[in-house]
CSV table of C-alpha atoms in Angstrom, one decimal:
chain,number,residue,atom,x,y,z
A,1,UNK,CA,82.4,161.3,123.6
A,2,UNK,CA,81.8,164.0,121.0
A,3,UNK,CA,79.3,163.7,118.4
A,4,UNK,CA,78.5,165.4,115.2
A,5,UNK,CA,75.6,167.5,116.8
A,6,UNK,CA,78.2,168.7,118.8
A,7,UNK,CA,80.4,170.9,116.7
A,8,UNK,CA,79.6,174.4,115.8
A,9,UNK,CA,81.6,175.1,112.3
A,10,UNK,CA,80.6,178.9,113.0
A,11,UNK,CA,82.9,178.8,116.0
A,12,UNK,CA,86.1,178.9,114.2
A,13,UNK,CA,85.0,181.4,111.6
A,14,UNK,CA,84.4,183.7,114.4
A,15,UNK,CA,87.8,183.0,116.1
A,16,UNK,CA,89.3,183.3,112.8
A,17,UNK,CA,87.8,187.3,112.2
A,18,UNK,CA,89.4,188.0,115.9
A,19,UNK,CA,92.3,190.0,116.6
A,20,UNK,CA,94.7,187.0,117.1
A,21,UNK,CA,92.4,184.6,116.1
A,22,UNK,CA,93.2,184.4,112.4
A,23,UNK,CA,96.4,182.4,112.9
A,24,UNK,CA,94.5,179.4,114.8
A,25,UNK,CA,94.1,177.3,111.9
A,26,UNK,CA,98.0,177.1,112.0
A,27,UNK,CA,98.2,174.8,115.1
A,28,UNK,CA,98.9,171.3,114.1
A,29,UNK,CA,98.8,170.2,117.5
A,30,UNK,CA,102.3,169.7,118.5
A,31,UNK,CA,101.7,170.3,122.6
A,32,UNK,CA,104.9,172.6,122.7
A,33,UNK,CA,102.5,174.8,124.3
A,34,UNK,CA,101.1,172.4,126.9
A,35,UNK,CA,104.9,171.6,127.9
A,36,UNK,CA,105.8,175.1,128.2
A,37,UNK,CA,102.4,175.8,130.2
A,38,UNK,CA,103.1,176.9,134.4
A,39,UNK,CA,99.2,175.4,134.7
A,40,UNK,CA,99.2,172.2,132.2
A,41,UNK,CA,102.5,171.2,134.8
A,42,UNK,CA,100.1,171.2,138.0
A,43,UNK,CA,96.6,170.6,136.7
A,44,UNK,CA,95.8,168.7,133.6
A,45,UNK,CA,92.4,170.7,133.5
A,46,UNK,CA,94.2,173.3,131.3
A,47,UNK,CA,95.4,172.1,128.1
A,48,UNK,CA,96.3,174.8,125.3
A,49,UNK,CA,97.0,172.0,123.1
A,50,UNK,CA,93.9,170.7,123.6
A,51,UNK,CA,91.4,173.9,123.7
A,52,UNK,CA,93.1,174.7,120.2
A,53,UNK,CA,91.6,172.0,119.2
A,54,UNK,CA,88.2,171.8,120.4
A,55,UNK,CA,87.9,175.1,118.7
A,56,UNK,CA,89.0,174.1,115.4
A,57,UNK,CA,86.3,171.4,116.4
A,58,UNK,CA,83.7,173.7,117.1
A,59,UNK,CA,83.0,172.5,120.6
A,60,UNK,CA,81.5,176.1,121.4
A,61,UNK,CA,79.6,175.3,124.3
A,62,UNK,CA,81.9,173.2,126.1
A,63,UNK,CA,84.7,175.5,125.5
A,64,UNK,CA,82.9,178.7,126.6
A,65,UNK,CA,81.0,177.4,129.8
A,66,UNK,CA,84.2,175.9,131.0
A,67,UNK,CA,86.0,176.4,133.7
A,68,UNK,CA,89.4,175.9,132.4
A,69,UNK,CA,89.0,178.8,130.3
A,70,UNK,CA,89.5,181.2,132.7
A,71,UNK,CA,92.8,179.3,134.0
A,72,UNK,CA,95.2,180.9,131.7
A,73,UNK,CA,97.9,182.3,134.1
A,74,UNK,CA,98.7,184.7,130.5
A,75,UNK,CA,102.3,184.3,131.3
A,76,UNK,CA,102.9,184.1,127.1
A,77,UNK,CA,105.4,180.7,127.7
A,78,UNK,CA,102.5,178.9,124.7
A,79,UNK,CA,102.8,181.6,122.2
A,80,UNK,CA,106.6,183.1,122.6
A,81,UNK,CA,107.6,179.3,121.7
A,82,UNK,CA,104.7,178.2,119.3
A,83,UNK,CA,106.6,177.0,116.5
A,84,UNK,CA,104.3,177.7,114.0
A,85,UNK,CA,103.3,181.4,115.8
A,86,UNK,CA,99.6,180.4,116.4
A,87,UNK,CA,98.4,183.8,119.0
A,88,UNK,CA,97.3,180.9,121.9
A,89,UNK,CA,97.5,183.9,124.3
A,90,UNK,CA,95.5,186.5,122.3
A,91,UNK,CA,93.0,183.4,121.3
A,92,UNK,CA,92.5,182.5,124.9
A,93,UNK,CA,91.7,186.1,125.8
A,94,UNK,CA,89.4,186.2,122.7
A,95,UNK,CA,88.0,183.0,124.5
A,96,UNK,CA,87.2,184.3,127.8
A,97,UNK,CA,85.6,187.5,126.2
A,98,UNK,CA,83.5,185.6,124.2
A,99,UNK,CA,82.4,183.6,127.0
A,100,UNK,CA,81.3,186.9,129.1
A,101,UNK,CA,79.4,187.9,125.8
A,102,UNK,CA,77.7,184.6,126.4
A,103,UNK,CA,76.9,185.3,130.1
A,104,UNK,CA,79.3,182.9,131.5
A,105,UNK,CA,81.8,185.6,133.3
A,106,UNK,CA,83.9,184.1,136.2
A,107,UNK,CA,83.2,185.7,139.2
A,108,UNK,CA,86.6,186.8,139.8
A,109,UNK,CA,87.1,188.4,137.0
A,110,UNK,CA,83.3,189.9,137.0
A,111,UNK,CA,84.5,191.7,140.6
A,112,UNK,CA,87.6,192.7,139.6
A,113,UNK,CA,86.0,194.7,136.4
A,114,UNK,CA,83.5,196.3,138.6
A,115,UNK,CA,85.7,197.8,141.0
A,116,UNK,CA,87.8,199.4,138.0
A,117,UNK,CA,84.9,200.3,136.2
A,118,UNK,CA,83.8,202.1,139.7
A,119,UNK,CA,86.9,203.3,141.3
A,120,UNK,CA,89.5,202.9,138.4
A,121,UNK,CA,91.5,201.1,140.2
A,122,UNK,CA,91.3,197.3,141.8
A,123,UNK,CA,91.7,198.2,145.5
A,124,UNK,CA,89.8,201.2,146.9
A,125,UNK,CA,91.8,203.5,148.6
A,126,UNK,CA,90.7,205.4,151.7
A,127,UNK,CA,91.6,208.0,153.8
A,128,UNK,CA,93.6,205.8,155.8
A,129,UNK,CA,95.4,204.7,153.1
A,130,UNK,CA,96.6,207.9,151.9
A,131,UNK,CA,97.4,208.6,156.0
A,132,UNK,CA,99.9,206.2,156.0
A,133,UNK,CA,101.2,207.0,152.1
A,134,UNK,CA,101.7,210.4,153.7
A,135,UNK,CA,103.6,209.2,156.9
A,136,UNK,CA,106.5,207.2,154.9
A,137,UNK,CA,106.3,210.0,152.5
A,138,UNK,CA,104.4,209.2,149.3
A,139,UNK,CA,101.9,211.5,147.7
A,140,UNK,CA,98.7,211.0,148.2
A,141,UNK,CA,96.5,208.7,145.3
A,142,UNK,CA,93.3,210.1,144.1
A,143,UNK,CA,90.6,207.8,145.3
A,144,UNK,CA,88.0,207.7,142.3
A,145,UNK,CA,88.9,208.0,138.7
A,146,UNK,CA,85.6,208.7,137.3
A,147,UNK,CA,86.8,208.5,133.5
A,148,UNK,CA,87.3,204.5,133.3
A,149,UNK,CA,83.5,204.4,134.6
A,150,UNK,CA,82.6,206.2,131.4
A,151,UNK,CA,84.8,204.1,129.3
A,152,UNK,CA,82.8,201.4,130.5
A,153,UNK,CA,79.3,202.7,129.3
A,154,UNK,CA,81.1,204.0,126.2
A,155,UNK,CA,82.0,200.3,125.3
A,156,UNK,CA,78.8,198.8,126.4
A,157,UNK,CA,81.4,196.7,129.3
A,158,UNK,CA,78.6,198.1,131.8
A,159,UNK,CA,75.8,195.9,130.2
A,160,UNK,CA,78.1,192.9,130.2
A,161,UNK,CA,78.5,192.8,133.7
A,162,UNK,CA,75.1,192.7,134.3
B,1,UNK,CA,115.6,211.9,132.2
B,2,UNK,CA,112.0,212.3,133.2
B,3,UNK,CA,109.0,210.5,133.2
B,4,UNK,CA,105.3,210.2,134.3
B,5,UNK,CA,105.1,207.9,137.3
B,6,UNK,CA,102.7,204.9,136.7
B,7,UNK,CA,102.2,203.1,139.9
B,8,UNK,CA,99.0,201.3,138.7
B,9,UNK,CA,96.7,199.9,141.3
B,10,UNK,CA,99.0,197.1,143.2
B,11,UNK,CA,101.9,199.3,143.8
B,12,UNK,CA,100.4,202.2,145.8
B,13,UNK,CA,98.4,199.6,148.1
B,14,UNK,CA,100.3,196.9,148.5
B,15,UNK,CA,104.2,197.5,147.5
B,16,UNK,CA,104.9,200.4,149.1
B,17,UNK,CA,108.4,199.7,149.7
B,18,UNK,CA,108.6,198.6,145.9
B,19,UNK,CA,107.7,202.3,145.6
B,20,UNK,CA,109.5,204.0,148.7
B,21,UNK,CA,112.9,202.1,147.0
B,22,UNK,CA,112.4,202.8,143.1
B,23,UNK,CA,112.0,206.6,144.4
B,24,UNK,CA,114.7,207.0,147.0
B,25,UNK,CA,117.0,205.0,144.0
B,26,UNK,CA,115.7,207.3,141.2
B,27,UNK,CA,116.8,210.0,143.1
B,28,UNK,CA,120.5,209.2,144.0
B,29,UNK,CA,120.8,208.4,139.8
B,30,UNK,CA,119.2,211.7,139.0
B,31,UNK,CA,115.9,210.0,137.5
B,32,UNK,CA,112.9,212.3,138.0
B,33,UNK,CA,110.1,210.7,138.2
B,34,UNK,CA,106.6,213.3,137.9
B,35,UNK,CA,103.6,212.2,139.7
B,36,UNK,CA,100.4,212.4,137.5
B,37,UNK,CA,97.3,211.7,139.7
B,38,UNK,CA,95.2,211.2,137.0
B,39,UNK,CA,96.7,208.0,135.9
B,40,UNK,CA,94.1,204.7,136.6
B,41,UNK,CA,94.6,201.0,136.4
B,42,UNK,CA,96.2,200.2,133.0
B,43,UNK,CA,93.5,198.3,131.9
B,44,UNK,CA,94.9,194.9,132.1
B,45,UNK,CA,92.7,193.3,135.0
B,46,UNK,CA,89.7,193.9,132.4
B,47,UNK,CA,91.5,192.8,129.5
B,48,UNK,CA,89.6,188.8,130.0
B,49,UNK,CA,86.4,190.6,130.2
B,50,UNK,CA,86.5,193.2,127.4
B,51,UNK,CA,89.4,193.4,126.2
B,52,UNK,CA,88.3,196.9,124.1
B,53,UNK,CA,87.5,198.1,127.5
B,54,UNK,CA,91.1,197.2,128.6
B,55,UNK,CA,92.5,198.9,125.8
B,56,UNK,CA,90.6,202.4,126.1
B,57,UNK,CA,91.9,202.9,129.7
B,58,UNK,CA,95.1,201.8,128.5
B,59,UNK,CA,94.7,204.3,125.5
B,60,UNK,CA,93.4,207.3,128.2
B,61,UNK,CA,96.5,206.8,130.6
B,62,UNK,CA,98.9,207.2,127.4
B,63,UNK,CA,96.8,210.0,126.0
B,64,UNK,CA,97.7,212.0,129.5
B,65,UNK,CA,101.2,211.3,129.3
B,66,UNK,CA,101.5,211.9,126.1
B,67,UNK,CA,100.1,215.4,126.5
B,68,UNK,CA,102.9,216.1,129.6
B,69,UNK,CA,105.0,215.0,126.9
B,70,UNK,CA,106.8,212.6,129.1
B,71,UNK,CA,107.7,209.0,128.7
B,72,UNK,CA,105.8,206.5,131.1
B,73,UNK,CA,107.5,204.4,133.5
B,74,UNK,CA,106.1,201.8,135.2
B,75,UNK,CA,107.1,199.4,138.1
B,76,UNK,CA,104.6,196.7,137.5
B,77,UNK,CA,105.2,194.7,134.7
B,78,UNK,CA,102.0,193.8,133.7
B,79,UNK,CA,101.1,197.8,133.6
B,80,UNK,CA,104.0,198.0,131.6
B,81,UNK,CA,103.4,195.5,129.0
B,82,UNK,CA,99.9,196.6,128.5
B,83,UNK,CA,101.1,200.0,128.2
B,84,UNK,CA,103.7,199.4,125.8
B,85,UNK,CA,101.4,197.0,123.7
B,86,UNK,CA,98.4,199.8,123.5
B,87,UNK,CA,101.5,202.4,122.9
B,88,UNK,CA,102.4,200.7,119.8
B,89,UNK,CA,99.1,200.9,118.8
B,90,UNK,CA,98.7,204.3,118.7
B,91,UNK,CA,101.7,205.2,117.6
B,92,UNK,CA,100.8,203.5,114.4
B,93,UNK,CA,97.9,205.3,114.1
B,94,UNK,CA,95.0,202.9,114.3
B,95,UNK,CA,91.3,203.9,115.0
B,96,UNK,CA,91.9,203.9,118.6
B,97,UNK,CA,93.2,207.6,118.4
B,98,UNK,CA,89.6,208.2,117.0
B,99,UNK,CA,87.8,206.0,119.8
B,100,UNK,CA,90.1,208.7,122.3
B,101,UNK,CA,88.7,211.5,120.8
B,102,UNK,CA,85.8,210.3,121.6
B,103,UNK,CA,86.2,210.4,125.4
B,104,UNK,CA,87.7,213.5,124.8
B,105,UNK,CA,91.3,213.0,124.9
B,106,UNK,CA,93.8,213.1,122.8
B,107,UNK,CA,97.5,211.6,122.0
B,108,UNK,CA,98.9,214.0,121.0
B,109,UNK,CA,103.3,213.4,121.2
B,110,UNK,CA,104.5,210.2,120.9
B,111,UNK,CA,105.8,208.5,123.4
B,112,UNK,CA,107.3,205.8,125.0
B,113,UNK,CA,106.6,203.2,127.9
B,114,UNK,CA,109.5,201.7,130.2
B,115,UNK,CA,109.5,199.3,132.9
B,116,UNK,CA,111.7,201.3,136.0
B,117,UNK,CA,114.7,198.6,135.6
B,118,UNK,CA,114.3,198.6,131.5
B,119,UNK,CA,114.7,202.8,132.4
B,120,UNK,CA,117.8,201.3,134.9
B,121,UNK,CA,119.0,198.8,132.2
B,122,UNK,CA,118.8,201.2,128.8
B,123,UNK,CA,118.3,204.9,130.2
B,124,UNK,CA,120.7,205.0,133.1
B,125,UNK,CA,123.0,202.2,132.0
B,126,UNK,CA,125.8,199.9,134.3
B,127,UNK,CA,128.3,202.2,134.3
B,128,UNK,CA,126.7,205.3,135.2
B,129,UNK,CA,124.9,202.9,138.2
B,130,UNK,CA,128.4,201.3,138.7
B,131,UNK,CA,130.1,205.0,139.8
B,132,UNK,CA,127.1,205.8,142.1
B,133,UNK,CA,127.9,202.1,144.3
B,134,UNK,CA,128.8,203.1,147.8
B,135,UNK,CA,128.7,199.2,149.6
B,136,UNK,CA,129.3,196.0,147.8
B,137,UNK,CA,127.0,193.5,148.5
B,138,UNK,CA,130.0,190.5,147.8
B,139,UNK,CA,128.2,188.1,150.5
B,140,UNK,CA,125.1,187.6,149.1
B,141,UNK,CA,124.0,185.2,147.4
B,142,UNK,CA,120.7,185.9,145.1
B,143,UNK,CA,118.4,184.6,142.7
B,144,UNK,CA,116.9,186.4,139.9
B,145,UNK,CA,112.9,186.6,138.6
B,146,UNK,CA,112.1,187.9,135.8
B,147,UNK,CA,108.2,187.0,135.6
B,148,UNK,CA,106.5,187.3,132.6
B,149,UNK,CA,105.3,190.7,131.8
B,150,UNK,CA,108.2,192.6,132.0
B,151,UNK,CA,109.8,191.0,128.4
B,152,UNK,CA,107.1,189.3,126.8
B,153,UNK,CA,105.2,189.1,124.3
B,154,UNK,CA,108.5,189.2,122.6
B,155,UNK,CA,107.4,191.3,119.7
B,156,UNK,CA,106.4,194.6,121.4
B,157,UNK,CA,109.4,194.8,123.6
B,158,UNK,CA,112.9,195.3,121.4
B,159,UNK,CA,115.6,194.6,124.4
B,160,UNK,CA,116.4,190.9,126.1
B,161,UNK,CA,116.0,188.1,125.3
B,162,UNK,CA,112.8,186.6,127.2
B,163,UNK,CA,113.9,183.2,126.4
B,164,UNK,CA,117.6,183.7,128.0
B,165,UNK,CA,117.0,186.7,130.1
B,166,UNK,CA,120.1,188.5,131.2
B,167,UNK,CA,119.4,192.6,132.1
B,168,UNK,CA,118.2,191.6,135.7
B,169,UNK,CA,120.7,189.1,136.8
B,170,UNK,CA,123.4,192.1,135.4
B,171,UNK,CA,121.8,195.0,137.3
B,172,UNK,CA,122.4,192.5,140.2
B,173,UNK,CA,125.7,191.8,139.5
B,174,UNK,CA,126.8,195.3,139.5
B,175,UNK,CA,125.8,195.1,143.6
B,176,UNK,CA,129.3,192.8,143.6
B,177,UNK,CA,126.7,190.0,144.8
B,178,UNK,CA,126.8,186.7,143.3
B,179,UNK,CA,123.6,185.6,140.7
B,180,UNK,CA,122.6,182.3,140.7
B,181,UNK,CA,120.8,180.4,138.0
B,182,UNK,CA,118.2,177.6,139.6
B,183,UNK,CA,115.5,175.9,138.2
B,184,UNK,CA,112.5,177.3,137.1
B,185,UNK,CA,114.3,180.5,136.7
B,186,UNK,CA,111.8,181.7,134.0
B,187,UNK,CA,108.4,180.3,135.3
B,188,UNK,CA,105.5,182.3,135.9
B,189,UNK,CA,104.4,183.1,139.5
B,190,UNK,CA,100.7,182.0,139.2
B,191,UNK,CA,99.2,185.6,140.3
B,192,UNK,CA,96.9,185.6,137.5
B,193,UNK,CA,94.7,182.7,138.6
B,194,UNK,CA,94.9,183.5,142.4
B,195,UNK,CA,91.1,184.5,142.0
B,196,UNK,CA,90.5,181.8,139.8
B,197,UNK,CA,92.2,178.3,141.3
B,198,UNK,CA,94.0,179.4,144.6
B,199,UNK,CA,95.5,176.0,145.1
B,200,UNK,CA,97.4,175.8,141.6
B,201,UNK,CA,98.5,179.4,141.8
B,202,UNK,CA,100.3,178.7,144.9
B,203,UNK,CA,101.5,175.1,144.2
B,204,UNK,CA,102.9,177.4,140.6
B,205,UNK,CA,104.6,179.9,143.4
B,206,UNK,CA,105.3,176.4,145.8
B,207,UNK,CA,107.6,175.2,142.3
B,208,UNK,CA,109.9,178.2,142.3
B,209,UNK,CA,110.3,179.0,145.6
B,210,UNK,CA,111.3,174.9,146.1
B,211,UNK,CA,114.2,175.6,143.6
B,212,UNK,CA,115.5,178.9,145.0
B,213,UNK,CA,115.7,177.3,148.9
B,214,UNK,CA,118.0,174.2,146.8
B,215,UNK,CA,120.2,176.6,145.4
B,216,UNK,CA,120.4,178.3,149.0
B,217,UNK,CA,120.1,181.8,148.4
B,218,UNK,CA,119.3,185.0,150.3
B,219,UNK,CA,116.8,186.1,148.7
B,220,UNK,CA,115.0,186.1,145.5
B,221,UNK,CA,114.8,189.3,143.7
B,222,UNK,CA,111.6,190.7,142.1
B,223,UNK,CA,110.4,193.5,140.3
B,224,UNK,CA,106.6,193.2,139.9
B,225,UNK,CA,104.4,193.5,142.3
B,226,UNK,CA,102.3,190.7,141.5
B,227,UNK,CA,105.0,188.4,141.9
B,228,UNK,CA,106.0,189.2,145.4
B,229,UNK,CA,102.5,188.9,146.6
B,230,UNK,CA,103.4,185.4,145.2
B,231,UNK,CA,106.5,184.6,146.5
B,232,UNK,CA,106.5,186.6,149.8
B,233,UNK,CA,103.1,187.5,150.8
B,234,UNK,CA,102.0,184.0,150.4
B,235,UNK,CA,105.0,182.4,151.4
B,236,UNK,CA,103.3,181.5,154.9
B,237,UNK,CA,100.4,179.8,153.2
B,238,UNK,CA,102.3,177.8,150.6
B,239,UNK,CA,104.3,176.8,154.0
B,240,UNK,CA,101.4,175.6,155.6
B,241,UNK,CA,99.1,174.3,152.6
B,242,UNK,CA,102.2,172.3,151.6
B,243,UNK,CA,104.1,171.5,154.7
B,244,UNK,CA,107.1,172.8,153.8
B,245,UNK,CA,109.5,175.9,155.0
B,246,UNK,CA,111.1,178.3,153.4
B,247,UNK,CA,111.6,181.5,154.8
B,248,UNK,CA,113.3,183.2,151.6
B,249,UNK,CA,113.4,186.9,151.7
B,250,UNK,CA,112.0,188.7,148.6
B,251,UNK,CA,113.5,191.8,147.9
B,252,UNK,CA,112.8,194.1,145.2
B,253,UNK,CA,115.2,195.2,142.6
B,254,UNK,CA,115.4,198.8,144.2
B,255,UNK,CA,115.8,197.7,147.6
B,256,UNK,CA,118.7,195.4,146.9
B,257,UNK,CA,120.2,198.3,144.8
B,258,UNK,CA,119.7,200.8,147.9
B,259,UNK,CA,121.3,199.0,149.8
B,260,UNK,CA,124.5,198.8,147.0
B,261,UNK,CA,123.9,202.8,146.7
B,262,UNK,CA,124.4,202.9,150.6
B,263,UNK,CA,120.8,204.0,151.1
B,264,UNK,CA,119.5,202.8,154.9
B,265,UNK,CA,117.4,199.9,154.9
B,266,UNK,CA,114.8,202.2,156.6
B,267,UNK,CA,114.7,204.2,153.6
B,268,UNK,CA,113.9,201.7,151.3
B,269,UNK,CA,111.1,200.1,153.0
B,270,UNK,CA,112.9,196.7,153.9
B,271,UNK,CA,110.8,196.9,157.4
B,272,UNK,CA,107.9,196.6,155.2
B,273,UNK,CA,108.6,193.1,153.9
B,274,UNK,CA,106.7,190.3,155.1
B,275,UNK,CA,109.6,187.4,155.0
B,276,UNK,CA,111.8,189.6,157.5
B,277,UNK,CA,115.5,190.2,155.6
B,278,UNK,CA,116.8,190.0,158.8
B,279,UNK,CA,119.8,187.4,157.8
B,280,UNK,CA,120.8,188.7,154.7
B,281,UNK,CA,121.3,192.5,156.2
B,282,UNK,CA,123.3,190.7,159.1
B,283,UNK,CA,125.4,189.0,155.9
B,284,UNK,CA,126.3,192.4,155.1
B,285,UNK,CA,127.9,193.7,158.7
């Protein structure tokens, strides 16, 4: 059950200043997205039609400390055939970034940002590796690419994997 | 036609007949593809986390190209779309040329990001591809994926139709083998949430791979990385985890065009593929 103590009014406004987020007040809740969603079709967990609208609710904490949040496959099938062009992709990446500002990052994603911000890349790459690159005749990859570490201090992404 | 070479982070590791093919191809079309070792992930893996953080690496591996002066082509398709998304961004100028600066680079030409069939599709074109074929593939019997990434979102890529997709299924055509439409022809693979929910990824991978064994054919034809780790790599699991068999080949767009360009199966890496294409190359005498 939601009650009125539950809903945050600020959480839209902030969705709504977000790159993306400005055209969530459009959704009028058709569910074309749900139907054209790979994840909705094998777990019910994950409902675009429905996060829209706990948004536009202003269930912040349930929508943030969720775990459906992260279960966006981001293959754009909800916002190529919204019908009234609300960004569902760009507002569920919005979503999940919010929710790491919050201190709720999914693991998976948490590892997968530290091995770029440390090597650059997601897998490392060792001299193996590059042995058998060399042996069918591919050039060698540079191992560390110390500039995306910076990036991360730069945009304070370091802190937020903390 | 020349470009900077974006492998990414999956290719170089994990595909490495994606990349043996797409190069041994590129050469036979006279497509020269420059190796640029400062390139780094495109960004997109850290796009749920901070997705400013996603775009400044994106931004940093255009702002190198760009002062090559070369075009970027990609053979993931996620690399590609998040290239091509940040691309547009800087070419209109916003204060993410100032935020380069910054980290000390600059972009400097404009520029352009192509997935390597797109550069197939557009740069190359059928016919010049047509008067290079050396064996027809007439026996075969194939099934096109598209994925997501490589024509969506819709409004940063200005070729195809991501709702009735039709570049892939031609560049297969031109082999002489025969496309077949199935099911769930445009459905995602899942690898996004492979971290996340393993079991609904691969039931997502289970759905597609059901309709391509019902429509019987040889092989389904990929051209992201990400999806064949999907479809092939985890082919054995889905068969296990949902006690079901499929052993369906999954070849990437190069390979199958290799073979079409009379390139030797050694050459293009097919040894390397998990679900042995041992059938389909018998198909072919």
């Amino acid at each position: 059950m939601i009650t009125a103590k539950d809903l945050n009014p600020n959480f839209k406004r902030e969705v709504l200043t977000l790159p993306g987020g400005e055209t969530l007040l459009r959704c009028y809740s058709c569910g074309d997205c749900t139907a054209s969603c790979p994840v909705s079709a094998i777990d019910r967990k994950f409902n675009p039609r429905r996060i829209m609208r706990m948004v536009i609710l202003g269930l912040k904490e349930r929508v943030l400390k969720s775990d459906f949040v992260w279960l966006c496959s981001t293959c754009y099938a909800c916002q190529e055939r919204c019908p009234q062009g609300v960004k569902i992709f760009e507002i569920m990446t919005l979503l999940k970034n919010m929710a790491v500002k919050e201190g709720y990052i999914h693991p998976s994603f948490k590892k997968q940002a530290e091995l770029v911000r440390d090597l650059g890349r997601l897998y490392e790459i060792d001299d193996f590796d590059n042995k058998k690159r060399e042996r069918l005749g591919l050039p060698p990859v540079k191992k560390v690419i110390e500039e995306v570490g910076e990036i991360f201090e730069r945009t304070g992404a370091t802190k937020l994997l903390k | 036609m020349r470009y900077a070479f974006f492998l990414g982070c999956t290719v170089p590791v994990r595909a490495q007949n994606y990349e043996l093919s797409a190069r041994k191809v590129a050469e036979v079309l006279g497509i020269e593809l420059v190796n640029v070792s400062e390139f780094s992930c495109c960004g997109f893996p850290v796009k749920s986390t901070d997705a400013f953080t996603a775009e400044l690496i994106a931004a940093r591996n255009l702002a190198i190209a760009s002062s090559l002066g070369l075009d970027v082509c990609t053979l993931c398709s996620s690399c590609g779309s998040t290239l091509t998304e940040v691309n547009r961004r800087l070419v209109r100028g916003t204060g993410l040329r100032g935020e380069l600066e910054q980290i000390g680079r600059e972009y400097r030409n404009r520029i352009d990001v192509r997935h390597f069939v797109r550069v197939l599709w557009e740069d190359v074109g059928v016919e010049r591809i047509k008067s290079k074929i050396r064996r027809k593939l007439t026996s075969l019997n194939l099934a096109a994926h598209y994925g997501c990434h490589y024509l969506k979102p819709k409004e940063i890529f200005d070729f195809d139709e991501p709702e009735d997709p039709t570049s892939l299924d031609e560049l297969v055509k031109i082999t002489d083998a025969t496309v077949t439409d199935y099911e769930n022809k445009k459905t995602c693979c899942g690898g996004a949430i492979l971290g996340i929910d393993e079991d609904d990824a691969l039931q997502i991978a289970k759905r597609k791979l059901d309709s391509v064994r019902e429509v019987q054919a040889d092989a389904l034809i990929s051209i992201c990385p990400f999806c064949s780790i999907m479809y092939e790599d985890n082919q054995r699991k889905i068969e296990s985890r949902f006690e079901s068999t499929y052993s369906i080949p999954v070849l990437y767009y190069p390979q199958l065009l290799g073979l079409a360009l009379g390139l030797d199966p050694k050459e293009l890496g097919l040894r390397m593929n998990r679900v042995r294409p041992d059938t389909l190359l018998s198909k072919l005498g």
